[in-house]
């Protein structure tokens, strides 16, 4: 009533403008006037809720198109896994959720690969998705010297105008 500018001092908790971690924080203030009269404590609670922001996947691989490897019925395909960032967790976990892993032999066709990131609060990123397409077989089959070693001229069968020839079918490889 007499002191228009009593001194206010904080007696508990972080001061205004500071960072508050997840959880409950008690804040208390008191005021003292020029005559030394002290107010009752003014107190309140600040609650910082758990992190609910999704991590973000970075550098999702582009779609990959690759021809079959020589001598293989498919292609071994490599890519770099995406990285992730998060507002609270400096190192969210990145995991592949679908498809074969980098360095696998992929058969002909299109294969979908998916990744996600998870932070320590359990928040999951949007999926990172790309395709691996392996082209068709363009190698010709090869007989590898397996043609039968028969002469090219035969006599006709007795009393016939033709010759019956038996031979083993060649075995090509592909």
Tab-separated table of C-alpha atoms in Angstrom:
chain	number	residue	atom	x	y	z
A	1	UNK	CA	0.000	0.000	0.000
A	2	UNK	CA	2.960	2.361	0.549
A	3	UNK	CA	5.718	0.916	-1.686
A	4	UNK	CA	4.767	1.178	-5.368
A	5	UNK	CA	7.779	-0.907	-6.445
A	6	UNK	CA	8.201	-3.880	-4.135
A	7	UNK	CA	11.151	-6.166	-4.956
A	8	UNK	CA	10.105	-9.408	-6.630
A	9	UNK	CA	12.445	-12.381	-6.409
A	10	UNK	CA	12.186	-15.900	-7.712
A	11	UNK	CA	12.661	-18.527	-5.028
A	12	UNK	CA	12.219	-21.766	-7.028
A	13	UNK	CA	12.555	-23.053	-10.607
A	14	UNK	CA	13.904	-21.830	-13.932
A	15	UNK	CA	13.450	-18.181	-14.723
A	16	UNK	CA	11.445	-16.869	-17.649
A	17	UNK	CA	13.205	-17.236	-21.005
A	18	UNK	CA	15.114	-20.392	-20.073
A	19	UNK	CA	14.644	-23.856	-21.565
A	20	UNK	CA	12.453	-26.321	-19.724
A	21	UNK	CA	12.924	-30.062	-20.237
A	22	UNK	CA	10.096	-32.569	-20.492
A	23	UNK	CA	8.258	-32.985	-17.204
A	24	UNK	CA	6.771	-30.846	-14.403
A	25	UNK	CA	8.503	-27.693	-13.115
A	26	UNK	CA	7.498	-25.685	-10.030
A	27	UNK	CA	8.013	-21.917	-10.146
A	28	UNK	CA	7.768	-19.677	-7.056
A	29	UNK	CA	8.084	-15.918	-6.466
A	30	UNK	CA	7.885	-13.658	-3.410
A	31	UNK	CA	7.721	-9.875	-3.017
A	32	UNK	CA	9.259	-7.640	-0.309
A	33	UNK	CA	8.332	-3.964	0.177
A	34	UNK	CA	10.578	-1.169	1.431
A	35	UNK	CA	9.507	-1.866	5.024
A	36	UNK	CA	10.562	-5.545	4.778
A	37	UNK	CA	7.042	-6.908	4.567
A	38	UNK	CA	7.080	-10.183	2.664
A	39	UNK	CA	4.208	-11.489	0.531
A	40	UNK	CA	2.887	-14.991	0.535
A	41	UNK	CA	4.500	-17.183	-2.110
A	42	UNK	CA	3.099	-16.960	-5.623
A	43	UNK	CA	3.563	-20.362	-7.259
A	44	UNK	CA	2.555	-22.181	-10.415
A	45	UNK	CA	3.431	-25.354	-12.329
A	46	UNK	CA	4.773	-25.583	-15.881
A	47	UNK	CA	4.355	-28.973	-17.556
A	48	UNK	CA	6.338	-29.773	-20.679
A	49	UNK	CA	4.633	-32.616	-22.541
A	50	UNK	CA	6.587	-35.460	-24.176
A	51	UNK	CA	8.004	-34.984	-27.661
A	52	UNK	CA	5.340	-35.642	-30.298
A	53	UNK	CA	7.208	-34.389	-33.362
A	54	UNK	CA	8.077	-36.978	-36.013
A	55	UNK	CA	11.699	-37.484	-37.047
A	56	UNK	CA	12.473	-36.624	-40.672
A	57	UNK	CA	14.131	-39.027	-43.125
A	58	UNK	CA	16.766	-37.369	-45.301
A	59	UNK	CA	18.300	-38.485	-48.593
A	60	UNK	CA	15.741	-41.115	-49.577
A	61	UNK	CA	17.306	-42.995	-52.509
A	62	UNK	CA	15.883	-42.345	-55.969
A	63	UNK	CA	14.301	-45.171	-57.949
A	64	UNK	CA	16.962	-47.539	-59.310
A	65	UNK	CA	16.852	-49.265	-62.707
A	66	UNK	CA	19.546	-51.818	-63.426
A	67	UNK	CA	20.205	-54.494	-66.061
A	68	UNK	CA	20.780	-58.096	-65.036
A	69	UNK	CA	24.372	-58.912	-64.101
A	70	UNK	CA	26.379	-60.933	-66.643
A	71	UNK	CA	25.873	-64.624	-66.060
A	72	UNK	CA	23.121	-64.016	-63.468
A	73	UNK	CA	19.344	-64.186	-63.578
A	74	UNK	CA	19.141	-60.926	-61.630
A	75	UNK	CA	21.329	-58.086	-60.393
A	76	UNK	CA	23.098	-57.284	-57.153
A	77	UNK	CA	21.957	-53.761	-56.299
A	78	UNK	CA	23.500	-51.314	-53.813
A	79	UNK	CA	22.292	-47.987	-52.378
A	80	UNK	CA	22.998	-45.782	-49.383
A	81	UNK	CA	20.408	-45.962	-46.601
A	82	UNK	CA	18.707	-42.662	-45.721
A	83	UNK	CA	19.696	-40.684	-42.629
A	84	UNK	CA	17.302	-39.000	-40.187
A	85	UNK	CA	17.064	-35.889	-38.024
A	86	UNK	CA	14.807	-35.107	-35.069
A	87	UNK	CA	13.921	-32.107	-32.927
A	88	UNK	CA	14.873	-33.841	-29.627
A	89	UNK	CA	16.773	-36.996	-30.461
A	90	UNK	CA	20.087	-36.314	-32.182
A	91	UNK	CA	20.260	-39.819	-33.580
A	92	UNK	CA	16.884	-41.415	-34.390
A	93	UNK	CA	16.948	-45.061	-35.442
A	94	UNK	CA	16.554	-45.688	-39.182
A	95	UNK	CA	15.205	-49.113	-40.143
A	96	UNK	CA	14.229	-50.803	-43.384
A	97	UNK	CA	10.603	-51.948	-43.188
A	98	UNK	CA	10.065	-53.517	-46.607
A	99	UNK	CA	12.017	-55.163	-49.416
A	100	UNK	CA	15.406	-56.739	-49.844
A	101	UNK	CA	18.488	-55.099	-48.357
A	102	UNK	CA	21.208	-53.229	-50.220
A	103	UNK	CA	23.693	-55.679	-51.742
A	104	UNK	CA	21.070	-58.390	-52.346
A	105	UNK	CA	20.465	-60.234	-55.606
A	106	UNK	CA	17.232	-58.852	-57.091
A	107	UNK	CA	15.323	-60.930	-59.637
A	108	UNK	CA	13.742	-59.508	-62.768
A	109	UNK	CA	10.940	-57.028	-62.081
A	110	UNK	CA	10.164	-54.106	-59.793
A	111	UNK	CA	10.781	-54.312	-56.043
A	112	UNK	CA	9.625	-51.729	-53.456
A	113	UNK	CA	11.995	-50.729	-50.648
A	114	UNK	CA	10.804	-48.742	-47.591
A	115	UNK	CA	12.517	-47.129	-44.611
A	116	UNK	CA	11.299	-45.292	-41.491
A	117	UNK	CA	12.935	-43.465	-38.587
A	118	UNK	CA	11.942	-43.732	-34.917
A	119	UNK	CA	13.032	-41.323	-32.167
A	120	UNK	CA	13.520	-42.136	-28.475
A	121	UNK	CA	9.966	-40.920	-27.719
A	122	UNK	CA	8.586	-43.563	-30.123
A	123	UNK	CA	7.569	-41.084	-32.834
A	124	UNK	CA	7.855	-42.520	-36.351
A	125	UNK	CA	8.700	-40.635	-39.530
A	126	UNK	CA	6.770	-40.789	-42.764
A	127	UNK	CA	7.932	-43.690	-44.939
A	128	UNK	CA	10.721	-43.262	-47.448
A	129	UNK	CA	9.882	-45.433	-50.455
A	130	UNK	CA	11.686	-46.178	-53.723
A	131	UNK	CA	11.770	-48.972	-56.291
A	132	UNK	CA	14.495	-51.228	-57.654
A	133	UNK	CA	13.727	-52.378	-61.198
A	134	UNK	CA	15.864	-55.114	-62.736
A	135	UNK	CA	15.651	-55.411	-66.526
A	136	UNK	CA	15.059	-58.599	-68.481
A	137	UNK	CA	17.568	-61.191	-69.573
A	138	UNK	CA	19.487	-59.997	-72.650
A	139	UNK	CA	22.119	-62.777	-72.768
A	140	UNK	CA	21.727	-65.413	-75.478
A	141	UNK	CA	21.797	-69.077	-74.476
A	142	UNK	CA	25.101	-70.787	-75.249
A	143	UNK	CA	25.749	-74.344	-76.410
A	144	UNK	CA	29.311	-74.285	-75.014
A	145	UNK	CA	30.514	-76.893	-77.480
A	146	UNK	CA	27.765	-79.388	-76.607
A	147	UNK	CA	26.571	-80.006	-80.185
A	148	UNK	CA	26.716	-83.737	-80.983
A	149	UNK	CA	29.884	-84.676	-82.934
A	150	UNK	CA	28.076	-86.489	-85.749
A	151	UNK	CA	29.190	-86.619	-89.362
A	152	UNK	CA	27.043	-84.600	-91.711
A	153	UNK	CA	26.493	-87.333	-94.329
A	154	UNK	CA	24.590	-90.591	-93.758
A	155	UNK	CA	23.698	-93.500	-96.034
A	156	UNK	CA	20.060	-94.312	-96.594
A	157	UNK	CA	18.579	-97.172	-94.646
A	158	UNK	CA	18.558	-100.522	-96.435
A	159	UNK	CA	15.795	-100.704	-99.042
A	160	UNK	CA	14.695	-97.153	-98.147
A	161	UNK	CA	15.009	-93.738	-99.689
A	162	UNK	CA	15.742	-92.138	-96.325
A	163	UNK	CA	17.920	-92.554	-93.291
A	164	UNK	CA	16.690	-92.735	-89.687
A	165	UNK	CA	19.122	-90.887	-87.453
A	166	UNK	CA	19.123	-90.930	-83.629
A	167	UNK	CA	21.065	-88.276	-81.787
A	168	UNK	CA	21.242	-86.643	-78.375
A	169	UNK	CA	19.740	-83.194	-78.044
A	170	UNK	CA	22.291	-80.497	-77.300
A	171	UNK	CA	22.298	-78.965	-73.805
A	172	UNK	CA	22.464	-75.176	-73.891
A	173	UNK	CA	23.203	-73.046	-70.840
A	174	UNK	CA	21.767	-69.613	-70.098
